Coordinates of C-alpha atoms (C1' of nucleotides) in Angstrom, one line a residue:
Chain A
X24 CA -79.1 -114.2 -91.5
X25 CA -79.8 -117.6 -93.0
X26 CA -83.0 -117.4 -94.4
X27 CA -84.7 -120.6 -94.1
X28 CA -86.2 -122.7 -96.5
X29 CA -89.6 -123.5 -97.1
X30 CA -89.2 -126.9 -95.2
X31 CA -87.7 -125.2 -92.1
X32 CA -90.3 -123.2 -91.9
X33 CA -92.8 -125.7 -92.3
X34 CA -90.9 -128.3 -89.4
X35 CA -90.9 -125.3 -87.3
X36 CA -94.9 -124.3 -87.2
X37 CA -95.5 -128.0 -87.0
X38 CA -93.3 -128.4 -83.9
X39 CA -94.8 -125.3 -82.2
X40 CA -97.9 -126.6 -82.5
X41 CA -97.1 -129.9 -81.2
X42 CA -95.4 -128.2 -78.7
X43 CA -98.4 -125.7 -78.0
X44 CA -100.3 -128.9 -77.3
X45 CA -102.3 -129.0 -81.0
X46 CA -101.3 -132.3 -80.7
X47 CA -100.4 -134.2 -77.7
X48 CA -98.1 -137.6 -77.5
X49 CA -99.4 -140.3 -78.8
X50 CA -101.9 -138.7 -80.8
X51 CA -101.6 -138.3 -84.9
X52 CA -100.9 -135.1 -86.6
X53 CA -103.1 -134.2 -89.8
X54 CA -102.1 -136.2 -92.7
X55 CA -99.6 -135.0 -95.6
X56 CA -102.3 -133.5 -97.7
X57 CA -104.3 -131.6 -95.3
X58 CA -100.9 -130.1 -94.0
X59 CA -99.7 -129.4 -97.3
X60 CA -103.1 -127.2 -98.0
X61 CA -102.8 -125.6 -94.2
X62 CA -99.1 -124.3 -95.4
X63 CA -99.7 -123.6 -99.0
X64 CA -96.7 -126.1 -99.8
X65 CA -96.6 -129.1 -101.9
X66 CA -96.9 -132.5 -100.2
X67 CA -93.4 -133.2 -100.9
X68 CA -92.2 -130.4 -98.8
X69 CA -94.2 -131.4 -96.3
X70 CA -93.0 -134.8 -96.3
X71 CA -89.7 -133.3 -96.0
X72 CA -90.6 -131.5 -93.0
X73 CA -91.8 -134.3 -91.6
X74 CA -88.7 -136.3 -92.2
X75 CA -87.1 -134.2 -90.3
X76 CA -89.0 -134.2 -87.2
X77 CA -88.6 -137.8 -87.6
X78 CA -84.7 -138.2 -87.5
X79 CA -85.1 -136.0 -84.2
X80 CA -87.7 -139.3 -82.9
X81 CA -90.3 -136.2 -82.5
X82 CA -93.1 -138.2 -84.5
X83 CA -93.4 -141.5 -85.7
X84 CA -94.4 -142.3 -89.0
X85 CA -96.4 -145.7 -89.4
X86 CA -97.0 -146.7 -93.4
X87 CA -101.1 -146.8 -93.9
X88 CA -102.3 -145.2 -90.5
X89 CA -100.4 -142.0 -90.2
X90 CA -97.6 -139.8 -88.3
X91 CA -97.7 -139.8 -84.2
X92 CA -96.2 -137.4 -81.4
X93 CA -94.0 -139.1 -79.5
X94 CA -93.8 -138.7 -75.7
X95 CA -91.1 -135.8 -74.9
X96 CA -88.9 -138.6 -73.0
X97 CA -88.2 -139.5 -76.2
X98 CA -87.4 -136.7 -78.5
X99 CA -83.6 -136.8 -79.8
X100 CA -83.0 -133.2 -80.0
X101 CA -81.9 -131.3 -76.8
X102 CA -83.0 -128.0 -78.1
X103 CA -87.1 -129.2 -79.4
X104 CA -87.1 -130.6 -75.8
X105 CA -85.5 -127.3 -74.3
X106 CA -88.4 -125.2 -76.4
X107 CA -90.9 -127.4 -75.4
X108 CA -89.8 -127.6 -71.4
X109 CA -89.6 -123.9 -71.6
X110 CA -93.2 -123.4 -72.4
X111 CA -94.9 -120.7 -70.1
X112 CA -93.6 -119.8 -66.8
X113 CA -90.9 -123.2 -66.8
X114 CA -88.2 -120.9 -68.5
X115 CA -86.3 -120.4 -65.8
X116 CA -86.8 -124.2 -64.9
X117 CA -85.6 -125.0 -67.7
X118 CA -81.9 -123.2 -67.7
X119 CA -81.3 -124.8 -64.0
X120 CA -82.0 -127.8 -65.0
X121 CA -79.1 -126.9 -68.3
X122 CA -76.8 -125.8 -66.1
X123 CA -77.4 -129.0 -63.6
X124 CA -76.5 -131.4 -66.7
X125 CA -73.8 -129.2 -67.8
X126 CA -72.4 -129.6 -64.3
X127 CA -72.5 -133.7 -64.7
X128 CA -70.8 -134.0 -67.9
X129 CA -68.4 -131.4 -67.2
X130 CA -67.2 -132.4 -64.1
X131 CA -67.0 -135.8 -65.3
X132 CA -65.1 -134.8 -68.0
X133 CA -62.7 -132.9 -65.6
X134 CA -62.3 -136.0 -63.7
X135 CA -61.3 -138.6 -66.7
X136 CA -59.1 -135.6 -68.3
X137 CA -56.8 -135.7 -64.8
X138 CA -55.6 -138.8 -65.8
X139 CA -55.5 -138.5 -69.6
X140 CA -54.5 -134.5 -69.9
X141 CA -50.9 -134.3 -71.7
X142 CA -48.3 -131.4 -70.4
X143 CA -48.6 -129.1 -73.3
X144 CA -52.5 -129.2 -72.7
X145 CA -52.2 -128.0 -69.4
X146 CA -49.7 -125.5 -70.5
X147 CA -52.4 -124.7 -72.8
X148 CA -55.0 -124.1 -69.9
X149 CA -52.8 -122.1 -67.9
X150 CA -52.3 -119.8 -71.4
X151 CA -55.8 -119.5 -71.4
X152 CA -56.3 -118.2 -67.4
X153 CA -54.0 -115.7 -68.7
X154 CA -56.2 -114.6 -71.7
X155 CA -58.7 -114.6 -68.9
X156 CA -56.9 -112.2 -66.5
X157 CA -55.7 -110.1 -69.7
X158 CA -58.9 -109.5 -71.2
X159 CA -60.8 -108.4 -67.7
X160 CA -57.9 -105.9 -66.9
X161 CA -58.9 -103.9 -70.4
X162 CA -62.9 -105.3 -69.9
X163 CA -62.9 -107.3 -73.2
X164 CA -65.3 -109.1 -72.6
X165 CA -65.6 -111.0 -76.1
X166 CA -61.6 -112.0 -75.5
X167 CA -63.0 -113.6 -71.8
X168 CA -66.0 -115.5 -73.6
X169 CA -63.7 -116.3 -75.9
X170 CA -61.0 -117.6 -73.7
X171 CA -63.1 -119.0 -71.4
X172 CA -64.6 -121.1 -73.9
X173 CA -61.4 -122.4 -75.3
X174 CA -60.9 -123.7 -71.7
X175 CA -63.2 -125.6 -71.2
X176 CA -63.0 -127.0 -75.1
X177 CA -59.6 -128.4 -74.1
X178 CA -61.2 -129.7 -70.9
X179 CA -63.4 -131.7 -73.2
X180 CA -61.5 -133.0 -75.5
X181 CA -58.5 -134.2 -72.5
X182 CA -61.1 -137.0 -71.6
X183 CA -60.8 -138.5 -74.6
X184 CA -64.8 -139.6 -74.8
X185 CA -65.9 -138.7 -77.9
X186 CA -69.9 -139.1 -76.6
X187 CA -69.2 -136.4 -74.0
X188 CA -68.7 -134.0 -76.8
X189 CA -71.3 -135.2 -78.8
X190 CA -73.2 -134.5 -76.0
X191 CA -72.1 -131.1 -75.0
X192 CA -72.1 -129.5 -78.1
X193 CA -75.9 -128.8 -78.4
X194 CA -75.6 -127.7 -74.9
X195 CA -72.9 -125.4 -76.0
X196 CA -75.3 -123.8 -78.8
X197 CA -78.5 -123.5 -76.0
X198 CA -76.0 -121.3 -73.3
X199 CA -73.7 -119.7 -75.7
X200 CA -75.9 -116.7 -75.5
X201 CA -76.2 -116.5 -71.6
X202 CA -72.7 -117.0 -71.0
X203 CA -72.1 -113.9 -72.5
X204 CA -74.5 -111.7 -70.6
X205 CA -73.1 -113.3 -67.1
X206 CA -69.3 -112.9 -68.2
X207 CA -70.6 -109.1 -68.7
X208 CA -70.2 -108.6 -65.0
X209 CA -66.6 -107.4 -63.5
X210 CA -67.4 -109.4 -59.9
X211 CA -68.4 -112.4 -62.0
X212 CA -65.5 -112.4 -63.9
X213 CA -63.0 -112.3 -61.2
X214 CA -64.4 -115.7 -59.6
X215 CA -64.5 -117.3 -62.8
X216 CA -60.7 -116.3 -63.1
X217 CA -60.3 -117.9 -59.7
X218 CA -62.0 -121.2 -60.5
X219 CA -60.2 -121.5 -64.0
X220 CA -56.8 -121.3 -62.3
X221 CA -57.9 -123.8 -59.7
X222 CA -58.9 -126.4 -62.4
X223 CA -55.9 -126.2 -63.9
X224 CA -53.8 -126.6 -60.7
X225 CA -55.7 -129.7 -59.6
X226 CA -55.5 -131.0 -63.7
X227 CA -51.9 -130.5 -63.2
X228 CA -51.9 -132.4 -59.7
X229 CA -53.2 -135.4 -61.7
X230 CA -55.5 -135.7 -59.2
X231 CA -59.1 -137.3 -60.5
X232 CA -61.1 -136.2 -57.6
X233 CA -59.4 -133.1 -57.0
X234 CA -60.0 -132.0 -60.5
X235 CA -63.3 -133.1 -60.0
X236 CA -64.1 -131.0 -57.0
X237 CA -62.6 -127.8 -58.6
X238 CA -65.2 -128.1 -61.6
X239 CA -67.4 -128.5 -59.5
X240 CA -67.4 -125.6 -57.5
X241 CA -67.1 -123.8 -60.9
X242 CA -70.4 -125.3 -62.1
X243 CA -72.0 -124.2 -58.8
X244 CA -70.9 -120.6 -58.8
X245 CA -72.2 -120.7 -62.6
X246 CA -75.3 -121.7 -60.7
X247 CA -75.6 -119.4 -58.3
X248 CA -74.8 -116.9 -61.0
X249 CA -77.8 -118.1 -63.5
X250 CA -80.2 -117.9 -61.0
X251 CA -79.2 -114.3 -59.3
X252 CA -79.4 -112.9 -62.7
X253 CA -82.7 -115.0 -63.8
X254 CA -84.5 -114.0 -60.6
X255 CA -83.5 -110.4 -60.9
X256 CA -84.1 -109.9 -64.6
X257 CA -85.4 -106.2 -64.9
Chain B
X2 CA -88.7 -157.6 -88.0
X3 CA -90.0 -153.6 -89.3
X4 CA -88.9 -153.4 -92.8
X5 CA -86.7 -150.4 -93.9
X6 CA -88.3 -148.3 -96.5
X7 CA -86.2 -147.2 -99.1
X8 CA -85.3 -143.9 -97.3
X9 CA -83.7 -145.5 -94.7
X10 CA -81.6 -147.8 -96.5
X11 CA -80.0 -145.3 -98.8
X12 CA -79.7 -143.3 -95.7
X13 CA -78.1 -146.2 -94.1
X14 CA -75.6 -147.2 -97.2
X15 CA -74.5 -143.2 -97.3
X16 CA -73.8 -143.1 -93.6
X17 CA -71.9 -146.5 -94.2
X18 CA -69.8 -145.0 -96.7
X19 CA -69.1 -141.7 -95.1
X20 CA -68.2 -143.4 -91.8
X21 CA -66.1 -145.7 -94.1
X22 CA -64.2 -142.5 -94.9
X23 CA -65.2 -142.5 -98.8
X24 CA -66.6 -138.8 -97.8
X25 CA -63.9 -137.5 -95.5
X26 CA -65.5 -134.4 -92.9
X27 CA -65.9 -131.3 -94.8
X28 CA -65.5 -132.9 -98.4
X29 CA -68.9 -132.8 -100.4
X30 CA -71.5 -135.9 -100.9
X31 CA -71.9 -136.6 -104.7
X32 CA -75.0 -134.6 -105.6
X33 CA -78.9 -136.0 -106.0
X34 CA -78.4 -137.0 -109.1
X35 CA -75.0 -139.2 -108.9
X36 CA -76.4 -140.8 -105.6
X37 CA -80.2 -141.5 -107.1
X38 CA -78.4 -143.1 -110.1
X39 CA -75.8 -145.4 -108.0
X40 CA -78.8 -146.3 -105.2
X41 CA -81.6 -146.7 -108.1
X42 CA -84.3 -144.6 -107.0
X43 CA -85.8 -141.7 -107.9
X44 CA -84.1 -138.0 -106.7
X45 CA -86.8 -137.4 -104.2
X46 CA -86.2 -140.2 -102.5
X47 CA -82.2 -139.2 -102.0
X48 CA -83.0 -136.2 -101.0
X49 CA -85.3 -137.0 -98.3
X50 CA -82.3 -139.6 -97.0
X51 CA -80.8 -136.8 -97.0
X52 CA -82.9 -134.9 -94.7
X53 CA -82.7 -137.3 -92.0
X54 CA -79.0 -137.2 -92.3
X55 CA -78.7 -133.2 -92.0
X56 CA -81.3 -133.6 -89.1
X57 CA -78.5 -135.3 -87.1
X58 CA -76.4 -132.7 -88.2
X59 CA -74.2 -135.2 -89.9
X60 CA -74.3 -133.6 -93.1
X61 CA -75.2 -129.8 -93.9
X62 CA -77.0 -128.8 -97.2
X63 CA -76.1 -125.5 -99.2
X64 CA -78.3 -124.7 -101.8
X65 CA -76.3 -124.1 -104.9
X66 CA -73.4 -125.4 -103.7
X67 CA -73.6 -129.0 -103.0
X68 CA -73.7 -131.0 -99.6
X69 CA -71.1 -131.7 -97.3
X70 CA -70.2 -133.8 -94.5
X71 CA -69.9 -132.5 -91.3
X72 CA -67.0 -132.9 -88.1
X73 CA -67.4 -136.1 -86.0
X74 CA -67.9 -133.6 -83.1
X75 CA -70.9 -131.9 -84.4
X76 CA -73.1 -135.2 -84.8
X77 CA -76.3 -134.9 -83.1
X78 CA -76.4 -138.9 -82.9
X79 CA -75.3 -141.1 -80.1
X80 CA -76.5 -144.2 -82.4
X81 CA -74.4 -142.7 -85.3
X82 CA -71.2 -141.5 -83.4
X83 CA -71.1 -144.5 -81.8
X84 CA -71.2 -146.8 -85.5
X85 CA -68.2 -144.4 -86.4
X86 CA -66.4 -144.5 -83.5
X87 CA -66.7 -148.6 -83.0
X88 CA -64.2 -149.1 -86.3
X89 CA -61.9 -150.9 -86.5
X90 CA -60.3 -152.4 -82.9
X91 CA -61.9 -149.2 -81.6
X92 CA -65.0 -151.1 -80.3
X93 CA -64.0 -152.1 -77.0
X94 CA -62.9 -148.4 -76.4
X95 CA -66.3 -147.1 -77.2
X96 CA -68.3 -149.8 -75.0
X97 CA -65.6 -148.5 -72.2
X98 CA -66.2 -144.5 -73.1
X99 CA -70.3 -145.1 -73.3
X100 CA -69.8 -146.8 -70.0
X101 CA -67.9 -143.7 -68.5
X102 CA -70.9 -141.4 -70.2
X103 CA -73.5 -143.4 -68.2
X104 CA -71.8 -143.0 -64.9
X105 CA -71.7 -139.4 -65.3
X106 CA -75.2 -138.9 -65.8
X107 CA -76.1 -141.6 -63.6
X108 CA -74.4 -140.3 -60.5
X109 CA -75.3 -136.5 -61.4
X110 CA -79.1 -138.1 -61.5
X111 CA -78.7 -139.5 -58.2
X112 CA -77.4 -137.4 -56.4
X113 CA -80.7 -134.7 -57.7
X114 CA -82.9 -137.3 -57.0
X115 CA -81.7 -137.1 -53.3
X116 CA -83.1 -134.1 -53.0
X117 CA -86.2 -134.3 -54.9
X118 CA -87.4 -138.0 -54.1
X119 CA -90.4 -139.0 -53.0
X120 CA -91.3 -142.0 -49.7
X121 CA -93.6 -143.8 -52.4
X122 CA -90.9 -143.9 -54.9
X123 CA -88.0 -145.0 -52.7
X124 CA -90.5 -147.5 -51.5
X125 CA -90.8 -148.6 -54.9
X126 CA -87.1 -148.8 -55.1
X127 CA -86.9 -151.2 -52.2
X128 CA -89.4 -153.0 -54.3
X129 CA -87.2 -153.2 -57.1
X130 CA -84.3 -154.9 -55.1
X131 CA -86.1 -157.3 -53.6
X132 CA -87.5 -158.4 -57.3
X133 CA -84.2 -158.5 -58.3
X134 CA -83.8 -160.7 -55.1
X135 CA -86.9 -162.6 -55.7
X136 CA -85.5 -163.0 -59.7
X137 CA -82.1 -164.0 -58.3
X138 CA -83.6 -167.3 -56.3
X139 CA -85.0 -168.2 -59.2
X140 CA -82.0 -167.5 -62.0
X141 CA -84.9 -165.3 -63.9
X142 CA -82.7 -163.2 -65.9
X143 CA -85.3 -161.3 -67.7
X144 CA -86.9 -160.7 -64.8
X145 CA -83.9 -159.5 -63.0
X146 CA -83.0 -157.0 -66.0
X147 CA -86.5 -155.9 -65.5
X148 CA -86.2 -154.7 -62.2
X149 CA -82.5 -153.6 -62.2
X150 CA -84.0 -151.5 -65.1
X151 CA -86.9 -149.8 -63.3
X152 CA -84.6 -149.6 -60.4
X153 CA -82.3 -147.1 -63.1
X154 CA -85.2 -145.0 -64.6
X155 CA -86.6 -144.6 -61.4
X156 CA -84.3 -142.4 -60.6
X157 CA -83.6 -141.0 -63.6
X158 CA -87.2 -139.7 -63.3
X159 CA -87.0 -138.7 -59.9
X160 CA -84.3 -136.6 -60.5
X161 CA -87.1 -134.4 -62.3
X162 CA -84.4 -133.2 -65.2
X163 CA -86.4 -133.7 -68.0
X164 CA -82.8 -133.3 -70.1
X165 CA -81.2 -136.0 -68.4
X166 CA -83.8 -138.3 -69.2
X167 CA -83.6 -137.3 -73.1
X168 CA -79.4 -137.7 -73.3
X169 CA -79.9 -141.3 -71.4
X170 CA -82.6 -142.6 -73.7
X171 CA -80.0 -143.4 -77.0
X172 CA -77.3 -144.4 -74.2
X173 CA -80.4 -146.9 -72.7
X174 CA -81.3 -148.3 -76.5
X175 CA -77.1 -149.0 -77.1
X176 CA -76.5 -150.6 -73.5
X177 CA -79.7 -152.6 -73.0
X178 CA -78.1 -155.7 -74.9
X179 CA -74.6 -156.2 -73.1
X180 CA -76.7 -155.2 -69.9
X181 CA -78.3 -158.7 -70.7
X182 CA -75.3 -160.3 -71.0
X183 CA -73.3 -159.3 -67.8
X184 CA -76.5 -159.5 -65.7
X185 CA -76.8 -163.5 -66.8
X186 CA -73.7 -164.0 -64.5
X187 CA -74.9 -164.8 -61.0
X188 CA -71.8 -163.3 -59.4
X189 CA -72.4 -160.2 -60.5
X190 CA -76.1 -160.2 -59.9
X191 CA -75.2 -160.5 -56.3
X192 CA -72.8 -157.9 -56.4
X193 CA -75.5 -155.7 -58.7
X194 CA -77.9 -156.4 -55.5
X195 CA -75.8 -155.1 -52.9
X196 CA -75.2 -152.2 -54.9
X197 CA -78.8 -151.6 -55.3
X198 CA -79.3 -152.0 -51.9
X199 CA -77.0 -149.5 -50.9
X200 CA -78.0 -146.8 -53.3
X201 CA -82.0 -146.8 -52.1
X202 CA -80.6 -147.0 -48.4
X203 CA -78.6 -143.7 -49.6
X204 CA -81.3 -141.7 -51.2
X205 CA -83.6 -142.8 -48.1
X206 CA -81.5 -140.5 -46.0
X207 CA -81.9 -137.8 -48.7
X208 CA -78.1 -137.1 -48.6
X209 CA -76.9 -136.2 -52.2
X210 CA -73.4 -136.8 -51.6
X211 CA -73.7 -140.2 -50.4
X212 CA -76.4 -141.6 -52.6
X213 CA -73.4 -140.3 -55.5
X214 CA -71.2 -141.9 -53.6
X215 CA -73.4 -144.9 -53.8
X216 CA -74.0 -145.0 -57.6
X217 CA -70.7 -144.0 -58.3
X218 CA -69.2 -147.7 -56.7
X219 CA -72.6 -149.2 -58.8
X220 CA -70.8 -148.0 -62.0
X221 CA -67.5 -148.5 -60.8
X222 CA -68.3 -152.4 -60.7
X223 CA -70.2 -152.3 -63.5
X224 CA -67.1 -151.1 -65.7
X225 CA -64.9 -153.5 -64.0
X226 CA -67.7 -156.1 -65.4
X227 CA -67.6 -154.9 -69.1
X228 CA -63.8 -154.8 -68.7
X229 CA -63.7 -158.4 -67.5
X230 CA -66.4 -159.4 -70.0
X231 CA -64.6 -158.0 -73.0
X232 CA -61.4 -158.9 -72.6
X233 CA -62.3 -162.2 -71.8
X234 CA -64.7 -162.7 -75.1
X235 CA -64.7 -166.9 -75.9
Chain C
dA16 C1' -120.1 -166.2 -85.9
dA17 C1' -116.1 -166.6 -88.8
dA18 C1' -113.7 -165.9 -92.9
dT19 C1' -113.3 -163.2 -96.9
dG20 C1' -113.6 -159.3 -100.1
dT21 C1' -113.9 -154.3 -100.8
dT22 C1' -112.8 -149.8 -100.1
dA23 C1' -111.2 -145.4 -98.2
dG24 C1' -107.4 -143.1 -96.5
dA25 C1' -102.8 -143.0 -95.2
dT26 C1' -97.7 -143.1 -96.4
dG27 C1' -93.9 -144.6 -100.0
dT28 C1' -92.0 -143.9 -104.4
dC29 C1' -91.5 -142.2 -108.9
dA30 C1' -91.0 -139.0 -113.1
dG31 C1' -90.3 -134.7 -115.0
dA32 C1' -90.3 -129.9 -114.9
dC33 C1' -89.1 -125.3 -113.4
dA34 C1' -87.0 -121.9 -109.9
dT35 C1' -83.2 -120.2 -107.5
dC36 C1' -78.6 -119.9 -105.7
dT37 C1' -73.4 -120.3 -106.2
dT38 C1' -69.5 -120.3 -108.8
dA39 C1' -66.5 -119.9 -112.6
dC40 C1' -65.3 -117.8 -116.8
dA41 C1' -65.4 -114.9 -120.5
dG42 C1' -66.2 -110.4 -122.0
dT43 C1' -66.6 -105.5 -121.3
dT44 C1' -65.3 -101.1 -119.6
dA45 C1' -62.7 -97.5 -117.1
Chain D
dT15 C1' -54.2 -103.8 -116.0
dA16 C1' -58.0 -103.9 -112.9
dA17 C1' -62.7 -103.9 -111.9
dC18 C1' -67.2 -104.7 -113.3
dT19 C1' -70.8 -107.5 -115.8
dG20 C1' -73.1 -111.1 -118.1
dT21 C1' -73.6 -115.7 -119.1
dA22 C1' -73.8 -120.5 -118.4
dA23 C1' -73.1 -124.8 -115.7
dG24 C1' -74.2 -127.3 -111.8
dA25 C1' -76.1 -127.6 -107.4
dT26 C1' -80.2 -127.7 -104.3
dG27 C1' -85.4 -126.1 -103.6
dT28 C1' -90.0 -126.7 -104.9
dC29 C1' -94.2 -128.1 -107.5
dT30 C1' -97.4 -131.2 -109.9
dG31 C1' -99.5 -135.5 -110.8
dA32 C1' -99.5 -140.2 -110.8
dC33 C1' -99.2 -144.9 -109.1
dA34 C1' -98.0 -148.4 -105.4
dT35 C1' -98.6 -150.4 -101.0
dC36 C1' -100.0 -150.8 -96.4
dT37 C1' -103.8 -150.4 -92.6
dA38 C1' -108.2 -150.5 -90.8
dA39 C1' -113.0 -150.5 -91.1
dC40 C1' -117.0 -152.1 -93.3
dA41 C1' -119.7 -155.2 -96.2
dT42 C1' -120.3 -159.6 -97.9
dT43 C1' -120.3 -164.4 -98.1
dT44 C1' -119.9 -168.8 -96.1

DNA sequence: AAATGTTAGATGTCAGACATCTTACAGTTA
DNA sequence: TAACTGTAAGATGTCTGACATCTAACATTT
C-alpha cells in the first residue's frame, strides 16, 4: 500500500469537504495560512495541495483575492466528479450513468476499429474468446478478467484515436473493481463469452455498423448486469 | 491577456520538451535542482510545476528515486495529448480523431436525452434553430455560433450524464475556434440548420434511435466540413 | 463627487535547512 | 563464495521565515 504523502492527504480532506458542501461553487476556500493551521502542515504543502486541485480545474486560484470551487461541470478529473456525484443515495446513479459513457466510447471505438483493425489483431481477439472459454471451463476467474480485458484493450487501440483512450483509461481505473465481482458469476460469464465472439465476427466482417451493433448489445447486457447486481446487493 | 505566473511557464517549457521527446516515456525528468538551475527559479517553484504535471498523470513522482515521465496513454489531459499528438504533419489527423471523439459522445448524448428530455427544453431547442435562422438572414456569425452552441449543450445537459458533460468540456475549449471558422461559411450554415432542424424534430418524438440517427448525419457533415476545410487550407 | 493614497489580506516566489527514502557499494560475517 | 550489513550519495518531502506583488476596501484629498 502506497502510503501517501502529506500533500495527498491534505488535497484529499480539502476535496471532501468541497465535496461535502463546506464549500460550494463559486464560493472561496479558506486562505493558505488558515488551511495550513487547520492541517498542522506548512503553507507550502498546502500550496502544493492546492496546486493539485488546480491542474484537475477543481478551484481556481486568482492572485490577491483567493482560491474558488469551480462548478462540477467543470472539474477535469472523472474520478473527483465520480466521488462527488456519488454523494449519498446517487451511488448507484452514478455507475449507470459509467456504464452509459462506457457504452458511447466503446461502441464507437468498435465501429472506427472495423475499418482500421489489421488480420493479426483479429486473430488476436479470437485468441482471447478462447482464454475466455478456457478460463470459465476451470472457473478462473482472474484469467477471464484478465482476458476479457485484453479484448477490449485491442478494441481500443484498433481505432486508432488516441483521445478515446485517453479517455477510457480513467474509466478503466473507476470499474476495474466491479468488473470483477460481475465476471464472478458462471451465467454471466457465458453471455459475455457469447458477445465477445460476436464482436469479433462482425470486426472480421469489416462491417462498421455491424461491429457497432454487436458492442452494443455487449454494453447493454453489462447494463442489465450492473443494475441486477446493484439493486440486489445483500 | 492573464499572465502566466512562473509555475506555469516552467510547467509549460517541461511539457514542451518532454512532448519534444528530450524525456522519452518512462525515462526520468532531471531532478529539482538541475531544472530550478536551467529555468532560474527557486526549487519550490519546480516542484510545484511539477505538481500540476503529476496531476495530469503526465509525470509520476518517487520519492527517493527521481521523477519520470509517464505513457502517452495514461495522460489525464485532452489539452495535453492533444499538443503531443498534433506534431509534426500529425495535426490534421488529430483535428479528424477529436472530431470522431465528439460524434461519439454526441450521438451517445442524444440519443439519452431522448428519453430524459423535457417539452420546455425541446421548445428551447426549436428556439435555438430559428436563432440560428434569424442569425443566418442577417450573416451574424457570432450569433449563429451562439445558438448552434446552446443548441449542443442543451442536450448535453439534458442527457442528465453529469460524466458526459465533464469529457465534452476540454473537447468544447479545443473545438470552439475551428467551429468559428466552418460556421462563417454560409453553405454550411444552411446545411448546419437543416441538421438542427431535424435532430429537435427527432428528440420531439422521444425516439432514441432516431434522434442518434439524427446527430449522427449532424457530425457526419460536420467531418466532411473539417475535411474539406483542411485540405483546402489557402 | 471624483480622483488619489493607504492599508490589509491574499497569492507568488525565494532561500536555506533538515528529514526520509532508494540505491549502490564497500565491508563484514558465516 | 554468498549473504548480510553499514555507509554514503542523490533524490524527493517538508518546514520556516521572509519579501514581492496583486486586489479590494477604506480613507484622504482635491
Amino acid at each position: 500500500m502506497a502510503r501517501k504523502s502529506l500533500v495527498g492527504v491534505v488535497a484529499d480532506e480539502l476535496l471532501d469537504r468541497i465535496i461535502a458542501g463546506d464549500f460550494p461553487p463559486g464560493s472561496s476556500v479558506p486562505g493558505e495560512l488558515e488551511l495550513s493551521a487547520r492541517h498542522e502542515v506548512s503553507r507550502m504543502t498546502v500550496r502544493e495541495a492546492m496546486k493539485t486541485l488546480e491542474a484537475q480545474r477543481i478551484l481556481s486560484v486568482e492572485r490577491g483575492r483567493g482560491t474558488f470551487v469551480n462548478p462540477l461541470n467543470r472539474w477535469a478529473s472523472l474520478e473527483a466528479v465520480l466521488r462527488a456525484a456519488s454523494e449519498g443515495q446517487n451511488e448507484a446513479a452514478a455507475s449507470v450513468q459509467l456504464i452509459e459513457l462506457r457504452r458511447m466510447l466503446e461502441t464507437g471505438a468498435c465501429e472506427l476499429a472495423a475499418a482500421r483493425i489489421s488480420d493479426a489483431d483479429i486473430q488476436a481477439l479470437f485468441g482471447h474468446v478462447a482464454a475466455m472459454r478456457a478460463a470459465h471451463k476451470v472457473n478462473d476467474i482472474a484469467a477471464f478478467v484478465e482476458a476479457d480485458l485484453a479484448f477490449h484493450d485491442l478494441i481500443l487501440r484498433a481505432s486508432e484515436n488516441v483521445f478515446v483512450a485517453v479517455l477510457f483509461a480513467p474509466l478503466h481505473r473507476v470499474l476495474e473493481k466491479r468488473r470483477a465481482e460481475t465476471s464472478a458469476v458462471p451465467t454471466i460469464q457465458e453471455h459475455a463469452i457469447g458477445h465477445h465472439q460476436n464482436i469479433a465476427e462482425a470486426l472480421e466482417s469489416r462491417s462498421p455498423s455491424r461491429s457497432r451493433e454487436a458492442m452494443d448489445l455487449h454494453m447493454q447486457q453489462t447494463l442489465d448486469d450492473l443494475k441486477n447486481l446493484v439493486l440486489e446487493a445483500p
